Amino acid sequence: MKRMEIAIRAAKEAGIFLKENKDSISGLKYKGSHTNPVTNMDVDAQKIIVNMIKIYFPSDVILAEEEIGKNKSNKNMWIIDPLDGTVNYIHRSSIYTVSIAYMGEKALELGVVFAPELNELFYAKNKEGAYLNESKVHVSDKSDISLALVETGFSYKHREREKFIPIFSEILQHVQDVRVTGSAALELCYVACGRADGYWEYSLSPWDLAAGVLIAKEAGAIISTPSGEKLDIFKGDILAIAPSLYQEFIELINRR
Ligand code: IPD
Ligand code: CA
Ligand code: CA
């Protein structure tokens, strides 16, 4: 079995588990503050994924959100968010995903994002393009920022939220509209398939970003930090956007 097949199989199995058990969520707790919930579903979905990976690739390193090996080896490592969009999930929204990536020696090699209730599987391999179910996807060719639909998200930390308001307000005045979908992985996939023209957010974790970043990049998005530096998924500030909007968007963000 190849890593891509395992990633897809694990994402689907965990996603279906989440979907089928949405009405019996248990063990609701908060990590730090009430803005950052976790449930037994997050933990159990992660077990499904990790157990499957361990069967086929027992010596691979795993970095997963719910307390499995806070490993920062940066290489030959699976990066897993078993449930991206927990706030949506506990509010019974159908917008949430399973996100699985594999980082090789030098770069992200594969990324899979599965939205079980939308029945959408996004995936990409390095240098091989990005797909939604069976179809190849590409970022939008939008060049007029006033017609752009962009995605963002708010940090769990209230202080960070406050700092974000001026930037948010600046962007809001120049684009067609802004969406806050609630799953960073899915927002990156929406950029990949042109449903959104761009996405930016701050203070994310590697498991929010890894798979979606590769999918967006393979679909043709420009990826950087919001201030235009090289993205480091371990630092967590991201901009992913259609190429012809990149420069103008960066300038708007950095006015604030
Ligand atoms: C969250 C989602 C959300 C983003 C948060 C993330 P979680 O992940 O990706 O869109 O705004 O910052 O932490 O906690 O639901 O896995
Ligand atoms: Ca997440
Ligand atoms: Ca999560």
mmCIF file of C-alpha atoms and ligand atoms in Angstrom:
data_model
loop_
_atom_site.group_PDB
_atom_site.id
_atom_site.type_symbol
_atom_site.label_atom_id
_atom_site.label_comp_id
_atom_site.label_asym_id
_atom_site.label_seq_id
_atom_site.Cartn_x
_atom_site.Cartn_y
_atom_site.Cartn_z
ATOM 1 C CA MET A 1 0.000 0.000 0.000
ATOM 2 C CA LYS A 2 1.245 3.459 -0.839
ATOM 3 C CA ARG A 3 1.077 6.360 1.590
ATOM 4 C CA MET A 4 -1.520 8.171 -0.554
ATOM 5 C CA GLU A 5 -3.856 5.168 -0.498
ATOM 6 C CA ILE A 6 -3.520 4.912 3.281
ATOM 7 C CA ALA A 7 -4.109 8.638 3.741
ATOM 8 C CA ILE A 8 -7.300 8.509 1.662
ATOM 9 C CA ARG A 9 -8.544 5.375 3.351
ATOM 10 C CA ALA A 10 -7.846 6.777 6.832
ATOM 11 C CA ALA A 11 -9.445 10.150 6.056
ATOM 12 C CA LYS A 12 -12.572 8.467 4.741
ATOM 13 C CA GLU A 13 -12.859 6.059 7.642
ATOM 14 C CA ALA A 14 -12.363 8.795 10.249
ATOM 15 C CA GLY A 15 -14.708 11.146 8.381
ATOM 16 C CA ILE A 16 -17.495 8.599 8.201
ATOM 17 C CA PHE A 17 -17.015 7.881 11.911
ATOM 18 C CA LEU A 18 -17.419 11.612 12.651
ATOM 19 C CA LYS A 19 -20.499 11.890 10.465
ATOM 20 C CA GLU A 20 -22.207 8.838 11.909
ATOM 21 C CA ASN A 21 -21.585 9.847 15.501
ATOM 22 C CA LYS A 22 -22.412 13.531 15.302
ATOM 23 C CA ASP A 23 -25.561 13.094 17.349
ATOM 24 C CA SER A 24 -23.755 11.381 20.187
ATOM 25 C CA ILE A 25 -20.839 13.701 20.892
ATOM 26 C CA SER A 26 -19.325 13.030 24.298
ATOM 27 C CA GLY A 27 -16.479 14.206 26.482
ATOM 28 C CA LEU A 28 -16.672 17.882 25.565
ATOM 29 C CA LYS A 29 -13.722 19.739 27.082
ATOM 30 C CA TYR A 30 -11.955 23.030 26.452
ATOM 31 C CA LYS A 31 -8.282 23.455 25.681
ATOM 32 C CA GLY A 32 -7.319 26.676 27.439
ATOM 33 C CA SER A 33 -10.513 28.618 26.762
ATOM 34 C CA HIS A 34 -14.117 28.043 25.699
ATOM 35 C CA THR A 35 -13.144 29.065 22.157
ATOM 36 C CA ASN A 36 -11.102 25.883 21.730
ATOM 37 C CA PRO A 37 -13.248 22.782 22.329
ATOM 38 C CA VAL A 38 -12.305 19.147 21.918
ATOM 39 C CA THR A 39 -14.486 16.047 22.182
ATOM 40 C CA ASN A 40 -14.063 12.290 22.331
ATOM 41 C CA MET A 41 -14.877 12.310 18.612
ATOM 42 C CA ASP A 42 -11.666 14.234 17.838
ATOM 43 C CA VAL A 43 -9.695 11.740 19.910
ATOM 44 C CA ASP A 44 -11.403 8.634 18.511
ATOM 45 C CA ALA A 45 -11.160 9.835 14.893
ATOM 46 C CA GLN A 46 -7.460 10.378 15.455
ATOM 47 C CA LYS A 47 -7.086 6.819 16.790
ATOM 48 C CA ILE A 48 -8.658 5.465 13.594
ATOM 49 C CA ILE A 49 -6.131 7.353 11.469
ATOM 50 C CA VAL A 50 -3.064 6.679 13.572
ATOM 51 C CA ASN A 51 -3.830 2.980 13.976
ATOM 52 C CA MET A 52 -4.142 2.588 10.229
ATOM 53 C CA ILE A 53 -0.883 4.400 9.529
ATOM 54 C CA LYS A 54 0.918 2.310 12.142
ATOM 55 C CA ILE A 55 -0.155 -0.929 10.530
ATOM 56 C CA TYR A 56 1.384 -0.029 7.174
ATOM 57 C CA PHE A 57 4.189 2.374 8.147
ATOM 58 C CA PRO A 58 5.113 1.493 11.733
ATOM 59 C CA SER A 59 8.319 3.499 11.798
ATOM 60 C CA ASP A 60 6.864 6.749 10.410
ATOM 61 C CA VAL A 61 6.794 9.718 12.768
ATOM 62 C CA ILE A 62 3.362 11.125 13.621
ATOM 63 C CA LEU A 63 2.416 14.658 14.617
ATOM 64 C CA ALA A 64 -1.277 14.773 15.447
ATOM 65 C CA GLU A 65 -3.329 17.424 17.177
ATOM 66 C CA GLU A 66 -4.788 15.392 20.021
ATOM 67 C CA GLU A 67 -1.637 14.725 22.009
ATOM 68 C CA ILE A 68 0.122 12.099 19.965
ATOM 69 C CA GLY A 69 3.838 12.773 19.892
ATOM 70 C CA LYS A 70 4.308 16.531 19.890
ATOM 71 C CA ASN A 71 7.107 15.655 17.532
ATOM 72 C CA LYS A 72 8.788 18.426 15.644
ATOM 73 C CA SER A 73 11.165 16.333 13.570
ATOM 74 C CA ASN A 74 9.974 18.174 10.431
ATOM 75 C CA LYS A 75 10.860 15.232 8.184
ATOM 76 C CA ASN A 76 9.293 11.929 7.218
ATOM 77 C CA MET A 77 6.316 12.775 9.315
ATOM 78 C CA TRP A 78 2.549 12.498 9.106
ATOM 79 C CA ILE A 79 0.739 15.673 10.148
ATOM 80 C CA ILE A 80 -2.841 15.001 11.184
ATOM 81 C CA ASP A 81 -5.889 16.989 12.193
ATOM 82 C CA PRO A 82 -8.564 14.364 12.847
ATOM 83 C CA LEU A 83 -11.344 16.959 12.996
ATOM 84 C CA ASP A 84 -10.743 20.414 11.588
ATOM 85 C CA GLY A 85 -13.732 22.529 12.503
ATOM 86 C CA THR A 86 -14.631 21.238 15.960
ATOM 87 C CA VAL A 87 -16.637 24.369 16.778
ATOM 88 C CA ASN A 88 -18.776 23.772 13.676
ATOM 89 C CA TYR A 89 -19.077 20.084 14.541
ATOM 90 C CA ILE A 90 -20.351 20.617 18.069
ATOM 91 C CA HIS A 91 -22.894 23.077 16.675
ATOM 92 C CA ARG A 92 -24.107 20.351 14.290
ATOM 93 C CA SER A 93 -22.854 22.119 11.164
ATOM 94 C CA SER A 94 -21.917 19.912 8.232
ATOM 95 C CA ILE A 95 -18.755 21.950 7.526
ATOM 96 C CA TYR A 96 -15.784 20.091 9.011
ATOM 97 C CA THR A 97 -12.954 17.979 7.649
ATOM 98 C CA VAL A 98 -10.314 15.376 8.306
ATOM 99 C CA SER A 99 -6.864 16.568 7.264
ATOM 100 C CA ILE A 100 -3.868 14.295 6.693
ATOM 101 C CA ALA A 101 -0.499 15.204 5.197
ATOM 102 C CA TYR A 102 2.863 13.541 4.854
ATOM 103 C CA MET A 103 6.077 15.528 4.916
ATOM 104 C CA GLY A 104 9.081 13.836 3.321
ATOM 105 C CA GLU A 105 12.776 14.702 3.591
ATOM 106 C CA LYS A 106 12.389 18.171 2.161
ATOM 107 C CA ALA A 107 8.784 19.041 1.417
ATOM 108 C CA LEU A 108 5.163 18.109 1.850
ATOM 109 C CA GLU A 109 4.629 15.050 -0.317
ATOM 110 C CA LEU A 110 0.913 14.450 -0.018
ATOM 111 C CA GLY A 111 -2.181 16.056 1.379
ATOM 112 C CA VAL A 112 -5.723 14.758 1.813
ATOM 113 C CA VAL A 113 -8.708 16.723 3.102
ATOM 114 C CA PHE A 114 -12.047 14.935 3.404
ATOM 115 C CA ALA A 115 -15.360 16.650 4.137
ATOM 116 C CA PRO A 116 -17.597 13.699 4.999
ATOM 117 C CA GLU A 117 -20.980 15.426 4.928
ATOM 118 C CA LEU A 118 -20.207 17.206 1.670
ATOM 119 C CA ASN A 119 -18.801 13.970 0.261
ATOM 120 C CA GLU A 120 -15.796 15.874 -1.047
ATOM 121 C CA LEU A 121 -12.305 14.468 -1.077
ATOM 122 C CA PHE A 122 -9.514 16.889 -1.950
ATOM 123 C CA TYR A 123 -6.021 15.508 -2.468
ATOM 124 C CA ALA A 124 -2.680 16.348 -3.984
ATOM 125 C CA LYS A 125 0.790 14.934 -4.399
ATOM 126 C CA ASN A 126 3.800 17.184 -4.734
ATOM 127 C CA LYS A 127 4.184 18.298 -8.358
ATOM 128 C CA GLU A 128 1.229 16.214 -9.556
ATOM 129 C CA GLY A 129 -1.669 18.673 -9.358
ATOM 130 C CA ALA A 130 -4.669 18.804 -7.041
ATOM 131 C CA TYR A 131 -7.963 16.949 -7.265
ATOM 132 C CA LEU A 132 -11.502 17.136 -5.928
ATOM 133 C CA ASN A 133 -12.966 13.634 -6.111
ATOM 134 C CA GLU A 134 -12.046 12.594 -9.678
ATOM 135 C CA SER A 135 -11.521 16.041 -11.179
ATOM 136 C CA LYS A 136 -8.415 18.168 -11.382
ATOM 137 C CA VAL A 137 -8.889 21.566 -9.742
ATOM 138 C CA HIS A 138 -7.319 24.962 -10.313
ATOM 139 C CA VAL A 139 -7.347 28.301 -8.508
ATOM 140 C CA SER A 140 -9.450 31.125 -9.888
ATOM 141 C CA ASP A 141 -8.082 33.506 -12.487
ATOM 142 C CA LYS A 142 -9.680 36.523 -10.806
ATOM 143 C CA SER A 143 -7.643 39.691 -11.090
ATOM 144 C CA ASP A 144 -10.126 42.313 -9.882
ATOM 145 C CA ILE A 145 -9.958 42.421 -6.102
ATOM 146 C CA SER A 146 -13.354 44.092 -5.851
ATOM 147 C CA LEU A 147 -14.851 40.854 -7.217
ATOM 148 C CA ALA A 148 -12.851 38.548 -4.959
ATOM 149 C CA LEU A 149 -14.431 36.302 -2.341
ATOM 150 C CA VAL A 150 -11.864 35.600 0.352
ATOM 151 C CA GLU A 151 -11.845 33.338 3.379
ATOM 152 C CA THR A 152 -10.384 33.878 6.817
ATOM 153 C CA GLY A 153 -10.694 32.669 10.407
ATOM 154 C CA PHE A 154 -10.403 34.068 13.897
ATOM 155 C CA SER A 155 -7.809 33.013 16.430
ATOM 156 C CA TYR A 156 -8.830 31.199 19.588
ATOM 157 C CA LYS A 157 -7.114 33.921 21.578
ATOM 158 C CA HIS A 158 -9.237 36.974 22.314
ATOM 159 C CA ARG A 159 -6.255 39.332 22.253
ATOM 160 C CA GLU A 160 -5.305 38.089 18.789
ATOM 161 C CA ARG A 161 -8.896 38.565 17.646
ATOM 162 C CA GLU A 162 -8.781 42.171 18.692
ATOM 163 C CA LYS A 163 -5.517 42.789 16.809
ATOM 164 C CA PHE A 164 -7.056 41.216 13.718
ATOM 165 C CA ILE A 165 -10.019 43.602 13.458
ATOM 166 C CA PRO A 166 -8.223 46.490 11.657
ATOM 167 C CA ILE A 167 -6.784 44.109 9.030
ATOM 168 C CA PHE A 168 -10.137 42.417 8.609
ATOM 169 C CA SER A 169 -11.824 45.767 8.200
ATOM 170 C CA GLU A 170 -9.310 46.918 5.572
ATOM 171 C CA ILE A 171 -9.810 43.778 3.501
ATOM 172 C CA LEU A 172 -13.589 43.882 3.890
ATOM 173 C CA GLN A 173 -13.693 47.305 2.310
ATOM 174 C CA HIS A 174 -11.920 46.174 -0.842
ATOM 175 C CA VAL A 175 -13.228 42.707 -1.682
ATOM 176 C CA GLN A 176 -16.613 41.444 -2.767
ATOM 177 C CA ASP A 177 -17.030 39.583 0.524
ATOM 178 C CA VAL A 178 -15.320 37.599 3.271
ATOM 179 C CA ARG A 179 -16.313 34.139 4.509
ATOM 180 C CA VAL A 180 -15.366 32.452 7.759
ATOM 181 C CA THR A 181 -16.016 28.818 7.018
ATOM 182 C CA GLY A 182 -14.551 27.366 10.228
ATOM 183 C CA SER A 183 -12.180 24.754 8.843
ATOM 184 C CA ALA A 184 -8.801 26.084 7.737
ATOM 185 C CA ALA A 185 -8.157 22.911 5.736
ATOM 186 C CA LEU A 186 -11.409 23.321 3.827
ATOM 187 C CA GLU A 187 -10.812 27.018 3.233
ATOM 188 C CA LEU A 188 -7.492 26.184 1.592
ATOM 189 C CA CYS A 189 -9.272 23.602 -0.560
ATOM 190 C CA TYR A 190 -11.853 26.207 -1.541
ATOM 191 C CA VAL A 191 -9.020 28.372 -2.801
ATOM 192 C CA ALA A 192 -7.662 25.335 -4.671
ATOM 193 C CA CYS A 193 -10.903 24.751 -6.541
ATOM 194 C CA GLY A 194 -11.758 28.419 -7.116
ATOM 195 C CA ARG A 195 -14.765 28.640 -4.784
ATOM 196 C CA ALA A 196 -12.756 31.254 -2.926
ATOM 197 C CA ASP A 197 -10.153 33.533 -4.477
ATOM 198 C CA GLY A 198 -7.945 33.735 -1.410
ATOM 199 C CA TYR A 199 -7.554 32.811 2.251
ATOM 200 C CA TRP A 200 -5.521 34.284 5.068
ATOM 201 C CA GLU A 201 -5.301 33.583 8.777
ATOM 202 C CA TYR A 202 -2.894 33.893 11.703
ATOM 203 C CA SER A 203 -1.621 31.661 14.504
ATOM 204 C CA LEU A 204 -2.663 28.324 13.087
ATOM 205 C CA SER A 205 -1.034 24.979 13.833
ATOM 206 C CA PRO A 206 0.789 22.707 11.376
ATOM 207 C CA TRP A 207 -2.090 20.192 11.366
ATOM 208 C CA ASP A 208 -4.546 22.931 10.283
ATOM 209 C CA LEU A 209 -2.341 23.795 7.334
ATOM 210 C CA ALA A 210 -0.191 20.963 6.029
ATOM 211 C CA ALA A 211 -2.599 19.099 3.737
ATOM 212 C CA GLY A 212 -4.517 22.146 2.537
ATOM 213 C CA VAL A 213 -1.360 24.096 1.748
ATOM 214 C CA LEU A 214 -0.111 21.385 -0.587
ATOM 215 C CA ILE A 215 -3.532 21.098 -2.247
ATOM 216 C CA ALA A 216 -3.767 24.869 -2.783
ATOM 217 C CA LYS A 217 -0.182 25.071 -4.039
ATOM 218 C CA GLU A 218 -0.694 22.215 -6.475
ATOM 219 C CA ALA A 219 -3.833 23.947 -7.747
ATOM 220 C CA GLY A 220 -1.785 27.030 -8.574
ATOM 221 C CA ALA A 221 -2.223 29.260 -5.521
ATOM 222 C CA ILE A 222 0.549 31.535 -4.333
ATOM 223 C CA ILE A 223 1.403 30.622 -0.759
ATOM 224 C CA SER A 224 3.272 32.813 1.716
ATOM 225 C CA THR A 225 2.778 34.472 5.050
ATOM 226 C CA PRO A 226 0.343 37.418 5.002
ATOM 227 C CA SER A 227 3.327 39.748 5.023
ATOM 228 C CA GLY A 228 4.848 38.086 1.982
ATOM 229 C CA GLU A 229 7.515 35.898 3.572
ATOM 230 C CA LYS A 230 8.088 32.204 2.954
ATOM 231 C CA LEU A 231 5.444 30.107 4.719
ATOM 232 C CA ASP A 232 6.515 28.006 7.682
ATOM 233 C CA ILE A 233 3.620 25.736 8.647
ATOM 234 C CA PHE A 234 5.080 25.500 12.153
ATOM 235 C CA LYS A 235 4.695 29.241 12.594
ATOM 236 C CA GLY A 236 1.125 29.326 11.380
ATOM 237 C CA ASP A 237 0.457 32.639 9.577
ATOM 238 C CA ILE A 238 -0.790 31.965 6.060
ATOM 239 C CA LEU A 239 -1.894 33.558 2.839
ATOM 240 C CA ALA A 240 -3.008 31.370 -0.088
ATOM 241 C CA ILE A 241 -4.386 33.265 -3.049
ATOM 242 C CA ALA A 242 -4.965 33.347 -6.802
ATOM 243 C CA PRO A 243 -1.752 34.612 -8.476
ATOM 244 C CA SER A 244 -3.195 37.753 -10.008
ATOM 245 C CA LEU A 245 -4.548 38.977 -6.666
ATOM 246 C CA TYR A 246 -1.398 38.319 -4.656
ATOM 247 C CA GLN A 247 0.382 41.655 -4.857
ATOM 248 C CA GLU A 248 -2.635 43.839 -4.228
ATOM 249 C CA PHE A 249 -3.816 41.693 -1.336
ATOM 250 C CA ILE A 250 -0.438 41.787 0.387
ATOM 251 C CA GLU A 251 -0.390 45.562 0.057
ATOM 252 C CA LEU A 252 -3.838 45.874 1.621
ATOM 253 C CA ILE A 253 -2.952 43.625 4.546
ATOM 254 C CA ASN A 254 0.237 45.480 5.235
ATOM 255 C CA ARG A 255 -1.404 48.882 5.324
ATOM 256 C CA ARG A 256 -2.426 47.924 8.879
HETATM 257 C C1 IPD B 1 -9.618 25.354 13.764
HETATM 258 C C2 IPD B 1 -10.210 25.614 12.400
HETATM 259 C C3 IPD B 1 -10.626 27.055 12.247
HETATM 260 C C4 IPD B 1 -9.500 28.009 12.563
HETATM 261 C C5 IPD B 1 -8.924 27.702 13.912
HETATM 262 C C6 IPD B 1 -8.445 26.248 13.939
HETATM 263 P P1 IPD B 1 -9.882 22.945 14.966
HETATM 264 O O1 IPD B 1 -9.202 24.008 13.933
HETATM 265 O O2 IPD B 1 -9.279 25.288 11.400
HETATM 266 O O3 IPD B 1 -11.059 27.326 10.952
HETATM 267 O O4 IPD B 1 -9.976 29.326 12.507
HETATM 268 O O5 IPD B 1 -7.893 28.577 14.232
HETATM 269 O O6 IPD B 1 -7.762 25.957 15.107
HETATM 270 O O7 IPD B 1 -9.575 23.394 16.346
HETATM 271 O O8 IPD B 1 -11.319 22.919 14.693
HETATM 272 O O9 IPD B 1 -9.172 21.684 14.627
HETATM 273 CA CA CA B 2 -7.653 22.400 13.082
HETATM 274 CA CA CA B 3 -8.812 19.628 15.211
#
